[in-house]
mmCIF file of C-alpha atoms in Angstrom:
data_model
loop_
_atom_site.group_PDB
_atom_site.id
_atom_site.type_symbol
_atom_site.label_atom_id
_atom_site.label_comp_id
_atom_site.label_asym_id
_atom_site.label_seq_id
_atom_site.Cartn_x
_atom_site.Cartn_y
_atom_site.Cartn_z
ATOM 1 C CA UNK K 181 233.057 -24.877 10.679
ATOM 2 C CA UNK K 182 236.005 -22.564 10.155
ATOM 3 C CA UNK K 183 237.584 -19.974 12.399
ATOM 4 C CA UNK K 184 237.087 -16.536 10.923
ATOM 5 C CA UNK K 185 240.467 -14.975 11.668
ATOM 6 C CA UNK K 186 244.163 -15.719 12.104
ATOM 7 C CA UNK K 187 245.898 -18.381 10.044
ATOM 8 C CA UNK K 188 242.625 -20.107 9.162
ATOM 9 C CA UNK K 189 241.143 -16.895 7.803
ATOM 10 C CA UNK K 190 244.183 -16.258 5.632
ATOM 11 C CA UNK K 191 244.222 -19.810 4.262
ATOM 12 C CA UNK K 192 240.481 -20.270 3.741
ATOM 13 C CA UNK K 193 240.449 -19.237 0.034
ATOM 14 C CA UNK K 194 243.246 -21.710 -0.690
ATOM 15 C CA UNK K 195 241.443 -24.471 1.226
ATOM 16 C CA UNK K 196 238.212 -23.888 -0.688
ATOM 17 C CA UNK K 197 240.098 -23.997 -3.970
ATOM 18 C CA UNK K 198 241.736 -27.297 -2.961
ATOM 19 C CA UNK K 199 238.356 -28.805 -2.049
ATOM 20 C CA UNK K 200 236.992 -27.743 -5.440
ATOM 21 C CA UNK K 201 239.982 -29.312 -7.184
ATOM 22 C CA UNK K 202 239.428 -32.567 -5.286
ATOM 23 C CA UNK K 203 235.769 -32.618 -6.317
ATOM 24 C CA UNK K 204 234.538 -32.558 -2.719
ATOM 25 C CA UNK K 205 231.140 -30.982 -2.139
ATOM 26 C CA UNK K 206 231.490 -28.496 0.689
ATOM 27 C CA UNK K 207 230.051 -25.557 2.563
ATOM 28 C CA UNK K 208 232.111 -23.173 4.702
ATOM 29 C CA UNK K 209 230.686 -21.407 7.762
ATOM 30 C CA UNK K 210 232.728 -18.941 9.812
ATOM 31 C CA UNK K 211 232.433 -19.421 13.560
ATOM 32 C CA UNK K 212 231.828 -16.565 15.989
ATOM 33 C CA UNK K 213 232.852 -18.596 19.044
ATOM 34 C CA UNK K 214 233.021 -22.202 20.239
ATOM 35 C CA UNK K 215 229.299 -22.424 21.013
ATOM 36 C CA UNK K 216 228.537 -21.256 17.482
ATOM 37 C CA UNK K 217 230.904 -23.956 16.210
ATOM 38 C CA UNK K 218 228.884 -26.535 18.153
ATOM 39 C CA UNK K 219 225.643 -25.227 16.620
ATOM 40 C CA UNK K 220 227.088 -25.465 13.115
ATOM 41 C CA UNK K 221 228.322 -28.980 13.835
ATOM 42 C CA UNK K 222 224.887 -30.080 15.042
ATOM 43 C CA UNK K 223 223.404 -28.751 11.808
ATOM 44 C CA UNK K 224 225.996 -30.674 9.778
ATOM 45 C CA UNK K 225 225.217 -33.875 11.689
ATOM 46 C CA UNK K 226 221.478 -33.456 11.093
ATOM 47 C CA UNK K 227 222.202 -33.021 7.380
ATOM 48 C CA UNK K 228 224.256 -36.225 7.328
ATOM 49 C CA UNK K 229 227.466 -34.374 6.433
ATOM 50 C CA UNK K 230 231.037 -34.769 7.624
ATOM 51 C CA UNK K 231 231.954 -31.948 10.012
ATOM 52 C CA UNK K 232 235.372 -30.545 9.133
ATOM 53 C CA UNK K 233 237.009 -28.304 11.723
ATOM 54 C CA UNK K 234 239.388 -25.784 10.154
ATOM 55 C CA UNK K 235 241.151 -23.869 12.907
ATOM 56 C CA UNK K 236 243.031 -24.401 16.138
ATOM 57 C CA UNK K 237 242.810 -27.201 18.671
ATOM 58 C CA UNK K 238 240.126 -25.420 20.701
ATOM 59 C CA UNK K 239 237.812 -25.337 17.692
ATOM 60 C CA UNK K 240 238.624 -28.941 16.817
ATOM 61 C CA UNK K 241 237.855 -30.042 20.381
ATOM 62 C CA UNK K 242 234.481 -28.270 20.379
ATOM 63 C CA UNK K 243 233.525 -29.805 17.031
ATOM 64 C CA UNK K 244 234.808 -33.254 18.061
ATOM 65 C CA UNK K 245 232.662 -33.279 21.184
ATOM 66 C CA UNK K 246 229.514 -32.491 19.204
ATOM 67 C CA UNK K 247 230.374 -35.002 16.484
ATOM 68 C CA UNK K 248 230.783 -37.631 19.201
ATOM 69 C CA UNK K 249 227.329 -36.903 20.620
ATOM 70 C CA UNK K 250 225.754 -37.531 17.209
ATOM 71 C CA UNK K 251 227.877 -40.493 16.128
ATOM 72 C CA UNK K 252 229.173 -38.571 13.124
ATOM 73 C CA UNK K 253 232.497 -38.244 11.322
ATOM 74 C CA UNK K 254 235.132 -35.560 11.925
ATOM 75 C CA UNK K 255 237.604 -34.119 9.448
ATOM 76 C CA UNK K 256 240.508 -31.932 10.558
ATOM 77 C CA UNK K 257 242.231 -29.088 8.720
ATOM 78 C CA UNK K 258 244.952 -27.404 10.831
ATOM 79 C CA UNK K 259 244.514 -23.636 10.937
ATOM 80 C CA UNK K 260 245.590 -22.553 14.423
ATOM 81 C CA UNK K 261 248.760 -21.414 16.176
ATOM 82 C CA UNK K 262 249.814 -24.734 17.706
ATOM 83 C CA UNK K 263 248.075 -27.404 15.568
ATOM 84 C CA UNK K 264 249.014 -30.062 18.097
ATOM 85 C CA UNK K 265 246.159 -32.440 17.273
ATOM 86 C CA UNK K 266 247.129 -32.423 13.599
ATOM 87 C CA UNK K 267 250.740 -32.993 14.649
ATOM 88 C CA UNK K 268 249.697 -36.036 16.681
ATOM 89 C CA UNK K 269 247.749 -37.499 13.744
ATOM 90 C CA UNK K 270 250.380 -36.678 11.115
ATOM 91 C CA UNK K 271 248.070 -34.322 9.208
ATOM 92 C CA UNK K 272 250.170 -31.889 7.115
ATOM 93 C CA UNK K 273 249.922 -28.158 7.727
ATOM 94 C CA UNK K 274 249.758 -27.321 4.014
ATOM 95 C CA UNK K 275 246.176 -27.060 2.702
ATOM 96 C CA UNK K 276 246.682 -29.332 -0.306
ATOM 97 C CA UNK K 277 247.880 -32.494 1.477
ATOM 98 C CA UNK K 278 245.558 -31.824 4.434
ATOM 99 C CA UNK K 279 242.494 -31.514 2.200
ATOM 100 C CA UNK K 280 243.426 -34.715 0.358
ATOM 101 C CA UNK K 281 242.943 -36.643 3.627
ATOM 102 C CA UNK K 282 239.271 -35.626 3.567
ATOM 103 C CA UNK K 283 238.924 -37.639 0.372
ATOM 104 C CA UNK K 284 241.509 -40.412 0.818
ATOM 105 C CA UNK K 285 241.830 -40.756 4.584
ATOM 106 C CA UNK K 286 240.648 -43.670 6.682
ATOM 107 C CA UNK K 287 238.118 -43.503 9.489
ATOM 108 C CA UNK K 288 239.391 -44.416 12.937
ATOM 109 C CA UNK K 289 237.802 -44.170 16.397
ATOM 110 C CA UNK K 290 239.748 -41.959 18.816
ATOM 111 C CA UNK K 291 239.379 -41.201 22.512
ATOM 112 C CA UNK K 292 238.001 -37.955 23.872
ATOM 113 C CA UNK K 293 238.847 -36.381 27.194
ATOM 114 C CA UNK K 294 236.197 -34.711 29.353
ATOM 115 C CA UNK K 295 236.978 -32.055 31.962
ATOM 116 C CA UNK K 296 233.958 -31.344 34.126
ATOM 117 C CA UNK K 297 231.284 -31.739 31.467
ATOM 118 C CA UNK K 298 233.226 -30.372 28.488
ATOM 119 C CA UNK K 299 235.078 -32.570 25.974
ATOM 120 C CA UNK K 300 238.592 -31.945 24.689
ATOM 121 C CA UNK K 301 240.785 -33.734 22.188
ATOM 122 C CA UNK K 302 244.333 -33.084 23.394
ATOM 123 C CA UNK K 303 245.547 -32.075 26.842
ATOM 124 C CA UNK K 304 243.946 -30.556 29.931
ATOM 125 C CA UNK K 305 246.249 -28.951 32.478
ATOM 126 C CA UNK K 306 246.245 -26.645 35.466
ATOM 127 C CA UNK K 307 248.546 -24.853 37.882
ATOM 128 C CA UNK K 308 251.480 -23.079 36.275
ATOM 129 C CA UNK K 309 249.971 -24.027 32.918
ATOM 130 C CA UNK K 310 246.803 -22.097 33.841
ATOM 131 C CA UNK K 311 248.789 -18.890 34.292
ATOM 132 C CA UNK K 312 250.869 -19.435 31.133
ATOM 133 C CA UNK K 313 247.790 -20.165 28.998
ATOM 134 C CA UNK K 314 245.925 -17.126 30.305
ATOM 135 C CA UNK K 315 248.856 -14.838 29.489
ATOM 136 C CA UNK K 316 249.344 -16.414 26.049
ATOM 137 C CA UNK K 317 245.651 -15.988 25.202
ATOM 138 C CA UNK K 318 245.601 -12.359 26.325
ATOM 139 C CA UNK K 319 248.689 -11.158 24.469
ATOM 140 C CA UNK K 320 248.311 -9.426 21.109
ATOM 141 C CA UNK K 321 252.011 -8.605 20.766
ATOM 142 C CA UNK K 322 253.401 -12.072 19.990
ATOM 143 C CA UNK K 323 252.100 -14.265 17.172
ATOM 144 C CA UNK K 324 252.479 -17.926 16.262
ATOM 145 C CA UNK K 325 254.106 -20.579 18.435
ATOM 146 C CA UNK K 326 256.267 -18.011 20.242
ATOM 147 C CA UNK K 327 253.186 -16.908 22.167
ATOM 148 C CA UNK K 328 253.424 -20.063 24.303
ATOM 149 C CA UNK K 329 257.050 -19.390 25.245
ATOM 150 C CA UNK K 330 256.099 -15.805 26.054
ATOM 151 C CA UNK K 331 253.287 -16.990 28.314
ATOM 152 C CA UNK K 332 255.600 -19.395 30.112
ATOM 153 C CA UNK K 333 258.281 -16.782 30.787
ATOM 154 C CA UNK K 334 255.770 -14.211 32.018
ATOM 155 C CA UNK K 335 254.080 -16.773 34.294
ATOM 156 C CA UNK K 336 257.405 -18.001 35.676
ATOM 157 C CA UNK K 337 258.381 -14.534 36.896
ATOM 158 C CA UNK K 338 255.668 -14.502 39.569
ATOM 159 C CA UNK K 339 255.040 -18.234 40.119
ATOM 160 C CA UNK K 340 254.719 -19.682 43.609
ATOM 161 C CA UNK K 341 254.321 -23.455 44.147
ATOM 162 C CA UNK K 342 250.826 -24.809 44.771
ATOM 163 C CA UNK K 343 249.679 -27.930 46.553
ATOM 164 C CA UNK K 344 247.623 -30.329 44.423
ATOM 165 C CA UNK K 345 245.478 -33.249 45.575
ATOM 166 C CA UNK K 346 244.714 -36.062 43.121
ATOM 167 C CA UNK K 347 242.380 -39.058 43.211
ATOM 168 C CA UNK K 348 243.137 -41.507 40.404
ATOM 169 C CA UNK K 349 240.324 -43.877 39.354
ATOM 170 C CA UNK K 350 238.519 -43.176 42.601
ATOM 171 C CA UNK K 351 241.437 -44.360 44.717
ATOM 172 C CA UNK K 352 243.110 -42.879 47.749
ATOM 173 C CA UNK K 353 243.958 -39.178 47.577
ATOM 174 C CA UNK K 354 247.587 -38.181 47.124
ATOM 175 C CA UNK K 355 249.099 -34.727 47.515
ATOM 176 C CA UNK K 356 252.159 -33.026 46.072
ATOM 177 C CA UNK K 357 253.592 -29.520 45.849
ATOM 178 C CA UNK K 358 254.751 -28.175 42.523
ATOM 179 C CA UNK K 359 253.963 -26.529 39.214
ATOM 180 C CA UNK K 360 251.412 -28.389 37.139
ATOM 181 C CA UNK K 361 249.066 -31.302 36.671
ATOM 182 C CA UNK K 362 248.856 -32.294 33.008
ATOM 183 C CA UNK K 363 246.141 -34.759 31.951
ATOM 184 C CA UNK K 364 246.916 -35.955 28.455
ATOM 185 C CA UNK K 365 244.780 -37.690 25.871
ATOM 186 C CA UNK K 366 247.406 -36.733 23.254
ATOM 187 C CA UNK K 367 251.171 -36.141 23.394
ATOM 188 C CA UNK K 368 251.509 -32.518 22.380
ATOM 189 C CA UNK K 369 250.468 -29.076 23.523
ATOM 190 C CA UNK K 370 251.768 -25.524 23.286
ATOM 191 C CA UNK K 371 252.823 -25.773 19.655
ATOM 192 C CA UNK K 372 254.877 -28.968 19.649
ATOM 193 C CA UNK K 373 255.833 -29.583 23.277
ATOM 194 C CA UNK K 374 255.772 -33.352 23.801
ATOM 195 C CA UNK K 375 254.630 -33.131 27.393
ATOM 196 C CA UNK K 376 253.220 -36.691 27.500
ATOM 197 C CA UNK K 377 255.432 -38.797 25.210
ATOM 198 C CA UNK K 378 253.642 -42.100 25.890
ATOM 199 C CA UNK K 379 250.089 -40.795 25.517
ATOM 200 C CA UNK K 380 247.847 -42.445 22.939
ATOM 201 C CA UNK K 381 244.606 -41.317 21.325
ATOM 202 C CA UNK K 382 243.275 -44.873 21.233
ATOM 203 C CA UNK K 383 244.290 -46.684 24.442
ATOM 204 C CA UNK K 384 241.320 -45.666 26.590
ATOM 205 C CA UNK K 385 243.613 -44.090 29.173
ATOM 206 C CA UNK K 386 244.930 -40.701 30.219
ATOM 207 C CA UNK K 387 248.611 -39.997 30.806
ATOM 208 C CA UNK K 388 249.029 -37.772 33.846
ATOM 209 C CA UNK K 389 252.244 -35.765 34.142
ATOM 210 C CA UNK K 390 253.049 -34.132 37.482
ATOM 211 C CA UNK K 391 255.667 -31.384 37.656
ATOM 212 C CA UNK K 392 256.892 -31.337 41.261
ATOM 213 C CA UNK K 393 258.467 -28.359 42.992
ATOM 214 C CA UNK K 394 262.028 -27.282 42.144
ATOM 215 C CA UNK K 395 263.783 -23.897 41.770
ATOM 216 C CA UNK K 396 262.337 -21.575 39.125
ATOM 217 C CA UNK K 397 265.728 -21.001 37.509
ATOM 218 C CA UNK K 398 265.946 -24.751 36.804
ATOM 219 C CA UNK K 399 262.545 -24.652 35.123
ATOM 220 C CA UNK K 400 264.192 -22.750 32.268
ATOM 221 C CA UNK K 401 266.548 -25.706 31.811
ATOM 222 C CA UNK K 402 263.661 -28.164 31.874
ATOM 223 C CA UNK K 403 261.513 -26.343 29.311
ATOM 224 C CA UNK K 404 263.565 -27.156 26.166
ATOM 225 C CA UNK K 405 263.566 -30.893 26.994
ATOM 226 C CA UNK K 406 259.766 -30.953 26.713
ATOM 227 C CA UNK K 407 260.053 -30.665 22.919
ATOM 228 C CA UNK K 408 261.673 -34.110 22.679
ATOM 229 C CA UNK K 409 259.958 -35.687 25.683
ATOM 230 C CA UNK K 410 263.119 -36.282 27.710
ATOM 231 C CA UNK K 411 261.813 -34.180 30.610
ATOM 232 C CA UNK K 412 260.037 -37.283 31.923
ATOM 233 C CA UNK K 413 263.447 -38.687 32.925
ATOM 234 C CA UNK K 414 263.988 -35.876 35.421
ATOM 235 C CA UNK K 415 263.454 -36.726 39.121
ATOM 236 C CA UNK K 416 260.921 -33.910 39.637
ATOM 237 C CA UNK K 417 258.660 -35.163 36.809
ATOM 238 C CA UNK K 418 256.261 -38.032 37.537
ATOM 239 C CA UNK K 419 254.113 -39.880 34.977
ATOM 240 C CA UNK K 420 250.980 -41.847 35.881
ATOM 241 C CA UNK K 421 248.152 -43.566 33.985
ATOM 242 C CA UNK K 422 244.445 -43.566 34.812
ATOM 243 C CA UNK K 423 240.984 -43.472 33.272
ATOM 244 C CA UNK K 424 239.897 -40.625 35.528
ATOM 245 C CA UNK K 425 241.498 -38.132 37.897
ATOM 246 C CA UNK K 426 239.937 -35.657 40.292
ATOM 247 C CA UNK K 427 242.093 -32.589 40.906
ATOM 248 C CA UNK K 428 241.918 -29.951 43.614
ATOM 249 C CA UNK K 429 244.483 -27.361 44.657
ATOM 250 C CA UNK K 430 245.460 -25.068 47.503
ATOM 251 C CA UNK K 431 244.388 -22.002 45.503
ATOM 252 C CA UNK K 432 242.002 -21.391 42.593
ATOM 253 C CA UNK K 433 243.054 -22.496 39.123
ATOM 254 C CA UNK K 434 241.285 -22.717 35.788
ATOM 255 C CA UNK K 435 241.766 -25.939 33.835
ATOM 256 C CA UNK K 436 242.796 -25.186 30.247
ATOM 257 C CA UNK K 437 242.300 -27.761 27.495
ATOM 258 C CA UNK K 438 243.324 -27.396 23.857
ATOM 259 C CA UNK K 439 244.364 -23.827 24.711
ATOM 260 C CA UNK K 440 240.998 -22.683 26.104
ATOM 261 C CA UNK K 441 239.540 -22.421 29.645
ATOM 262 C CA UNK K 442 237.305 -25.441 30.223
ATOM 263 C CA UNK K 443 236.673 -25.900 33.969
ATOM 264 C CA UNK K 444 237.507 -24.577 37.446
ATOM 265 C CA UNK K 445 239.177 -26.650 40.148
ATOM 266 C CA UNK K 446 238.150 -28.875 41.763
ATOM 267 C CA UNK K 447 237.424 -30.827 38.593
ATOM 268 C CA UNK K 448 237.285 -34.415 37.404
ATOM 269 C CA UNK K 449 238.911 -35.345 34.090
ATOM 270 C CA UNK K 450 237.928 -38.609 32.405
ATOM 271 C CA UNK K 451 238.426 -40.381 29.088
ATOM 272 C CA UNK K 452 235.747 -41.628 26.683
ATOM 273 C CA UNK K 453 237.344 -44.492 24.709
ATOM 274 C CA UNK K 454 236.783 -44.506 20.949
ATOM 275 C CA UNK K 455 234.225 -41.721 21.288
ATOM 276 C CA UNK K 456 234.771 -39.917 17.976
ATOM 277 C CA UNK K 457 235.428 -41.148 14.441
ATOM 278 C CA UNK K 458 238.100 -39.099 12.687
ATOM 279 C CA UNK K 459 239.525 -39.067 9.160
ATOM 280 C CA UNK K 460 243.276 -39.695 9.485
ATOM 281 C CA UNK K 461 246.143 -40.243 6.987
#
């Protein structure tokens, strides 16, 4: 399945030419939405084919979840704005080297996250992140990775702290006031922000990053440190590990995962160890 517009749409002819040059039999279908991507993936699984997701992390997550259900194999070609899953796996952004992994790569089992009943491959988050993601998805003025910075700045202007309640692995509830709850299967989101620097795609655990309350003007100083992961050393950032976490909040929030809305709070996020086989470098 391939996204029909944006970067993927522009690069599709080059990708098809690379697949021809590599001698890989292929068929390209343009997706209308994520549910259509799931339908196309189910058809590929029934045909015994490898499902290759060419697009952004939201598309890859939708395809990965369906591949997991059928015990199939997933290939990844980065074609979105952020390409954080490809970044985590070391898959190049250029079509040539990325396509070569479909022929020469190795199969490895990777974990999937599940928020509510929907799978995701990277990071699920809520709170301030919900507002920033919504703004980033709605804007048509900014393109590329800058859209995430734009969403953050717009969200920060009107942000008020929320109170979050967490239950980790079914344990005792704990409450904190702050910005965000980030539940990470992978390290990156937002086009290269290393929000969860110790997260692993194959450890059967989720890394949970809590951003506690502190003045909004200081948030602007924190934001650049997320790109190298040093934000976790700050006193208002807390990092936990768990296999599941139930999240509720003092006001409504949508949980976003891989850049798309996936669940409403309260929601439970869990990990499915080794749930999907992926072709990696």
